[in-house]
């Protein structure tokens, strides 16, 4: 695969949604441990709405699709995850506006997404948030020159798992301080599903 | 999970319908949204007050809509901040041209969603400002972290800013008085049993028969310390001490709020109040107002919080001012 | 048992202290008793209104003391009718010479204790009369039995009789209007979880995770039927149908009360209200007032009751009349 | 024993109180099954106060003692049981006023107590209330001419047990109708303790 097309993004979202619906309870339990227990519910609602939107529309450009995904997440997820995921996709859309989603462009779009999320959430790497997964993937992708399913999924997985031993200083888990250690960050886990889904699309295309 | 609901997915919408059906003379839902506004909004020449957040905190926030308090409440899913488009609808509906103040509780989600809405509203030419309530002394306020949470003290911000706005104050004046309340209000809570988010279907956390969770929030998130359950007097002492340690209330007058989190009987709240009043008397802190009841709940969580607000002549008068809000009639 | 109390034996006394400490401008405890009275009692030339019963029903009954409602609440031990000597103290404290009306809920204990107090007061030359509220359609009203119980509908009797008394009506007039309310008010409740009397230390009954108890009272006594838990809409339908079947509400206007029994979140009460309003609309019954909240609780019992009161112009005006009662401000 | 004296009544109340304190939970459980669960608490509070009163006073006449017992129960028990037990003792006191508590007088006093309770509670025999125990004992005693510990305790026990299969039509248990069947009436059980205590006093005296 040398660039992401509309049908790839559609598949990406479809697989992500499937994973999130299937793991709704996992995300909820993780958020109950260190947050307020709504992350699974919020993400499941939001990505279902994304699929409803994508199924109802026809897209020519990846950027348009990403923008609708962003707006849907922004207006349907709520909580902390809504604006953050929304911002991520909005930044990707902006970067890919009137561009093909070549590896380079897409990789830069992910980097833009990370910057957007960091800015919106005022969080840095190592604070036990979804930033940890997104930043790791962005960093890894920026070092490569072609889509690699394996690299993406491994990087995301490792980053997700690394949040387990971190102490949260941002988001709701921050109130728990030391007690947040020992549980993976729910937003990092949902972000992992997203990148795992991306990797599956890439793998499928070969 | 035992809930008297229809479908967990529609609990919030069903609630809003039932609420507006109960008080049609006072409340109105903006069609197609989860925004509830004062029937007569926008009130001419009055600064509009918008609050909100996740649902599950009833009577917060719609119970504080009324003459002398809020103009709109934006209702999110259970314990989930509402989205910017919803907040924007509220802002637009209550703006009379005098500007709109957003009263936000300090949670990442609420702050982000309300701020995004404020940006959008400003882009549409509406004058918007915001205050962020962070009264919970259970969590630390440091620049490296998210800062303290907003809990029951928020209700006093609604009351006082609402009274100020009703008197025709400017957006800046309303914001300043809200900031004054925020600077002088501190709270701390305890839970003896967790709650269950309808769509989650299981309790947020589990407490043994002899345990309590000190420093609880209002979203079923765990507190800061798990302990053996003690007596009401000891609990009142622990919560009040923490509040008194955080801010200098010495020689001031205070308003007291003993807030029930959901399933704790009023009887127990009054028992807690008894000790709180004794402690304040020992510290020679005079009490101007006491409010005991369910003001900011967390579904059927059991437990309570203690809130103290430093008051002066100005704040006392604003606390006493007329209010028609369902859950805070004065 | 998880309670935020000190000693179960002193829970009621601690509560009273905490209550009076919270609202010293409005309430006063008669020294050495468990009687709470309106600060300015006896009110000159006004018929005195005394209610009460076991405690554990907060905000009933002290929450209904105020201008436009009750003059005194006699507080018994948890779920236990107060004794005649206590009721007598209340009667004496609120009698201004215009006579005193006792508002009694129909339980053997309450009726006997209040009646004995009335006899004693009459012996002391005080004019006393009484009404007995029996709004609960869950239990049958036959002469062979104890008759129907008094539950949440009692609050509407307080409100309307209180407004009438405040207007300077005679004892007979106040009694007559209270009887009119009693004749037109019906309620029915459901529980999804039992409560624990502090001194008993264990739950009054046990319900499985998927069960509810239909026709519940407000003392942790079992209801009339145990069933599988259904949806809010089905519950609302069942309760409302039973109420509608008991009295002809056809073509009348009604006031609606959706009363939470203790730990059921307000969200769920509003969800129930939504269906109740729909059912009334189907029956072409016009709703004049709706009250949703905790008015007559049973400690931390989970569940709710639905109350309907037939209203005409007179009753509507009295419902709307000014009231400063803590739990029923109008 | 040919007549009850002040010290006998004292012992009667003391043993009754001991039994009630010991069986507080039994009474509470019975009242939870068909009532509101406070009978044990109410009776324990009331009889403790009776003992406090009796220990603080000196009595010459049984009637004075019974009157104080009545007033204490009336003002300390509450609920349905308070006025009923209070009335029972008040009626006994009235019947024994300026009289010795000979068997005949005492037996008539118990009958007066039953009448008082029936009137106050508007209840008849067979309605699953304490009346069932009191009436059975009164009836039995009226047929005899001397104190018999055995007869009193057996009669009270049988009457108490007979309430198990009755359907309540008075008191709080009446709301349960058929569901009240299968549980003994709490007020009948506390009444049994009272008569059992009386029997023990009689037996002790021989
Ligand atoms: N300030 C932040 N910056 C980046 N990510 C954050 C921040 N705060 C929270 N998050 C992410 O959001 C997730 C929680 O999302 P969610 O549960 O949906 O929202 P809420 O915390 O409002 O309930 C966290 O697990 C974390 O990954
Ligand atoms: N009308 C009545 N007549 C006679 N006895 C009654 C009557 N009502 C109740 N009782 C007795 O009182 C007992 C209950 O007492 P208690 O639990 O203390 O009062 P309450 O029912 O008010 O909670 C019942 O078990 C029954 O024996
Ligand atoms: Mg969350
Ligand atoms: Mg949340
Ligand atoms: Mg009772
Ligand atoms: Mg009882």
Coordinates of N, CA and C in Angstrom, one line a residue, chain A residues 24-26 28-39 41-42 45 71-84 86-87 90 117 120-122 127 168-179, chain B residues 9 77-86 106-113 115-116 119-120 138-140 143-149 195 197-200 202-205 213-214 219-226:
Chain A
X24 N -15.9 -2.8 24.8 CA -16.6 -1.8 25.6 C -16.4 -2.0 27.1
X25 N -16.7 -3.2 27.5 CA -16.6 -3.5 28.9 C -15.2 -3.4 29.4
X26 N -14.2 -3.8 28.6 CA -12.8 -3.8 29.0 C -12.4 -2.3 29.3
X28 N -14.5 0.1 29.9 CA -15.2 0.6 31.1 C -14.6 0.2 32.4
X29 N -14.1 -1.1 32.4 CA -13.5 -1.6 33.7 C -12.2 -0.8 33.9
X30 N -11.4 -0.6 32.9 CA -10.2 0.1 33.0 C -10.5 1.5 33.6
X31 N -11.5 2.2 33.0 CA -11.8 3.5 33.5 C -12.4 3.5 34.9
X32 N -13.1 2.4 35.2 CA -13.6 2.3 36.6 C -12.4 2.2 37.6
X33 N -11.4 1.6 37.2 CA -10.2 1.4 38.1 C -9.6 2.7 38.4
X34 N -9.4 3.6 37.4 CA -8.7 4.8 37.7 C -9.4 6.1 37.2
X35 N -10.6 5.9 36.7 CA -11.4 7.1 36.3 C -12.8 6.9 36.7
X36 N -13.7 7.3 35.8 CA -15.1 7.3 36.2 C -16.0 6.3 35.5
X37 N -15.3 5.4 34.7 CA -16.0 4.3 34.2 C -16.9 4.5 32.9
X38 N -16.7 5.6 32.3 CA -17.5 5.9 31.1 C -16.8 5.8 29.8
X39 N -15.5 5.5 29.8 CA -14.7 5.6 28.5 C -15.2 4.6 27.5
X41 N -18.2 3.3 27.2 CA -19.5 3.8 26.8 C -19.4 4.9 25.8
X42 N -18.6 5.9 26.2 CA -18.4 7.1 25.3 C -17.8 6.7 24.0
X45 N -20.3 4.7 21.8 CA -21.3 5.6 21.3 C -20.8 6.4 20.1
X71 N -15.7 15.7 13.5 CA -16.8 16.4 14.0 C -17.8 15.5 14.7
X72 N -17.9 14.3 14.2 CA -18.8 13.3 14.9 C -18.3 12.9 16.3
X73 N -17.0 12.7 16.3 CA -16.4 12.3 17.7 C -16.6 13.5 18.6
X74 N -16.3 14.7 18.1 CA -16.4 15.9 18.9 C -17.8 16.1 19.5
X75 N -18.8 15.8 18.7 CA -20.2 16.1 19.1 C -20.9 14.9 19.7
X76 N -20.3 13.7 19.7 CA -21.0 12.5 20.2 C -20.3 11.8 21.4
X77 N -19.0 12.0 21.6 CA -18.3 11.3 22.6 C -18.4 12.0 24.0
X78 N -18.1 13.3 24.0 CA -18.1 14.0 25.3 C -16.9 13.6 26.1
X79 N -17.0 14.1 27.4 CA -15.9 13.8 28.3 C -14.6 14.3 27.8
X80 N -13.5 13.8 28.3 CA -12.2 14.2 27.9 C -11.8 13.6 26.5
X81 N -12.3 12.4 26.3 CA -11.9 11.7 25.1 C -12.5 12.3 23.8
X82 N -13.7 12.9 23.9 CA -14.3 13.5 22.8 C -13.5 14.6 22.1
X83 N -13.2 15.6 22.9 CA -12.4 16.7 22.3 C -11.0 16.2 21.8
X84 N -10.5 15.3 22.5 CA -9.1 14.8 22.2 C -9.1 14.0 20.9
X86 N -11.4 14.0 18.8 CA -11.9 14.9 17.7 C -10.8 15.8 17.2
X87 N -10.0 16.3 18.1 CA -8.9 17.2 17.7 C -7.9 16.4 16.9
X90 N -9.2 16.0 13.5 CA -9.3 17.3 12.8 C -8.0 17.7 12.3
X117 N -3.5 17.1 20.2 CA -3.9 16.5 21.4 C -3.2 17.0 22.6
X120 N -4.4 20.6 23.3 CA -5.8 20.6 23.8 C -5.8 20.1 25.2
X121 N -5.1 19.1 25.5 CA -5.1 18.5 26.8 C -4.0 18.9 27.8
X122 N -3.2 19.8 27.3 CA -2.0 20.3 28.0 C -1.3 19.1 28.7
X127 N 2.5 11.1 31.0 CA 1.5 11.5 32.0 C 0.4 10.5 32.1
X168 N -0.4 8.7 37.0 CA -1.1 9.8 36.2 C -0.9 11.1 36.8
X169 N -0.7 12.1 35.9 CA -0.7 13.5 36.4 C -1.7 14.4 35.6
X170 N -2.3 13.8 34.6 CA -3.3 14.5 33.8 C -4.6 13.6 33.7
X171 N -5.7 14.3 33.5 CA -6.9 13.5 33.4 C -7.4 13.1 34.8
X172 N -8.5 12.4 34.7 CA -9.2 12.0 36.0 C -8.4 11.1 36.8
X173 N -7.5 10.3 36.2 CA -6.7 9.3 36.9 C -5.7 10.1 37.8
X174 N -5.4 11.3 37.5 CA -4.4 12.1 38.2 C -4.8 12.2 39.7
X175 N -6.1 12.2 40.0 CA -6.6 12.4 41.4 C -6.2 11.2 42.2
X176 N -5.9 10.1 41.6 CA -5.5 8.9 42.3 C -4.0 8.8 42.7
X177 N -3.3 9.7 42.0 CA -1.8 9.6 42.2 C -1.3 8.2 42.2
X178 N -0.6 7.8 43.3 CA 0.1 6.5 43.4 C -0.9 5.4 43.0
X179 N -2.2 5.6 43.4 CA -3.1 4.5 43.2 C -3.4 4.3 41.8
Chain B
X9 N -29.4 3.4 27.4 CA -28.9 4.4 26.3 C -29.8 5.6 26.3
X77 N -24.1 13.0 28.9 CA -24.4 11.6 29.3 C -24.0 11.4 30.8
X78 N -24.3 10.3 31.4 CA -24.0 10.1 32.8 C -22.5 10.3 33.0
X79 N -22.2 11.2 33.9 CA -20.8 11.5 34.3 C -19.9 11.8 33.1
X80 N -20.4 12.3 32.0 CA -19.6 12.6 30.8 C -19.9 14.0 30.4
X81 N -18.9 14.8 30.3 CA -19.1 16.2 29.9 C -19.8 16.3 28.6
X82 N -20.7 17.2 28.5 CA -21.4 17.4 27.3 C -20.5 18.0 26.2
X83 N -20.9 17.9 25.0 CA -20.0 18.2 23.8 C -20.2 19.7 23.5
X84 N -19.2 20.2 22.8 CA -19.1 21.7 22.5 C -20.4 22.2 21.8
X85 N -20.9 21.4 20.9 CA -22.0 21.9 20.1 C -23.2 22.1 21.0
X86 N -23.4 21.3 22.0 CA -24.5 21.4 23.0 C -24.3 22.7 23.8
X106 N -13.9 21.8 37.4 CA -12.5 21.6 36.9 C -12.3 20.1 36.6
X107 N -12.7 19.6 35.5 CA -12.4 18.3 35.0 C -11.9 18.5 33.5
X108 N -10.9 17.8 33.2 CA -10.3 18.0 31.8 C -11.4 18.0 30.8
X109 N -12.3 17.1 30.8 CA -13.4 17.0 29.8 C -14.3 18.2 29.8
X110 N -14.7 18.6 31.0 CA -15.6 19.8 31.0 C -14.9 21.0 30.5
X111 N -13.7 21.2 31.0 CA -12.9 22.4 30.6 C -12.7 22.4 29.1
X112 N -12.3 21.3 28.5 CA -12.1 21.3 27.1 C -13.3 21.6 26.3
X113 N -14.4 20.9 26.6 CA -15.7 21.0 25.9 C -16.3 22.4 26.0
X115 N -14.6 25.1 26.8 CA -13.8 26.1 26.2 C -13.9 26.1 24.7
X116 N -14.1 24.9 24.1 CA -14.3 24.9 22.7 C -15.5 25.6 22.3
X119 N -15.0 29.3 22.4 CA -14.3 29.8 21.2 C -15.3 29.9 20.0
X120 N -16.2 28.9 19.8 CA -17.1 28.9 18.7 C -18.1 30.1 18.9
X138 N -9.6 17.4 48.5 CA -9.1 16.0 48.5 C -8.0 15.9 47.5
X139 N -8.0 16.6 46.4 CA -7.0 16.5 45.4 C -6.1 17.7 45.4
X140 N -4.9 17.6 45.0 CA -4.0 18.7 45.1 C -4.1 19.6 44.0
X143 N 0.4 23.0 39.6 CA 0.4 23.3 38.1 C 0.8 22.1 37.3
X144 N 1.5 21.2 37.9 CA 1.9 20.0 37.2 C 0.8 19.0 36.9
X145 N -0.3 19.2 37.7 CA -1.4 18.3 37.5 C -2.7 19.0 37.1
X146 N -3.7 18.2 37.1 CA -5.0 18.7 36.6 C -5.6 19.8 37.6
X147 N -5.1 19.8 38.8 CA -5.7 20.7 39.8 C -6.8 20.1 40.5
X148 N -7.4 20.8 41.5 CA -8.5 20.3 42.3 C -9.7 20.2 41.4
X149 N -10.6 19.3 41.8 CA -11.9 19.1 41.2 C -12.9 20.1 41.6
X195 N -21.6 3.9 43.2 CA -22.8 4.0 42.4 C -22.6 3.2 41.1
X197 N -23.2 3.4 37.0 CA -23.6 4.1 35.8 C -24.5 3.2 35.0
X198 N -25.7 3.6 34.6 CA -26.6 2.7 34.0 C -26.0 1.9 32.8
X199 N -25.3 2.6 31.9 CA -24.8 2.0 30.7 C -23.6 1.1 31.1
X200 N -23.0 1.3 32.2 CA -21.9 0.4 32.6 C -22.4 -0.9 33.2
X202 N -22.4 -2.1 36.1 CA -21.8 -2.6 37.4 C -21.2 -1.4 38.2
X203 N -21.1 -1.6 39.5 CA -20.6 -0.6 40.4 C -19.2 -0.1 40.0
X204 N -19.0 1.2 40.2 CA -17.8 1.9 39.8 C -16.6 1.3 40.7
X205 N -16.9 1.0 41.9 CA -15.8 0.4 42.7 C -16.6 -0.4 43.8
X213 N -14.5 5.4 51.6 CA -13.5 6.0 50.7 C -13.5 7.5 51.0
X214 N -12.3 8.0 51.5 CA -12.2 9.4 51.8 C -11.8 10.2 50.6
X219 N -18.2 11.3 40.5 CA -18.3 10.6 39.3 C -18.1 9.1 39.5
X220 N -18.2 8.6 40.7 CA -17.9 7.2 41.0 C -16.4 6.9 40.8
X221 N -15.6 7.9 40.6 CA -14.2 7.7 40.6 C -13.7 7.4 42.0
X222 N -12.7 6.6 42.2 CA -12.2 6.3 43.6 C -11.8 7.6 44.3
X223 N -11.7 7.5 45.6 CA -11.3 8.7 46.3 C -9.8 8.6 46.5
X224 N -9.3 9.2 47.6 CA -7.8 9.3 47.8 C -7.4 8.3 48.8
X225 N -8.3 7.8 49.7 CA -7.8 6.9 50.7 C -9.0 6.0 51.1
X226 N -8.7 4.7 51.3 CA -9.7 3.8 51.8 C -9.4 3.5 53.2

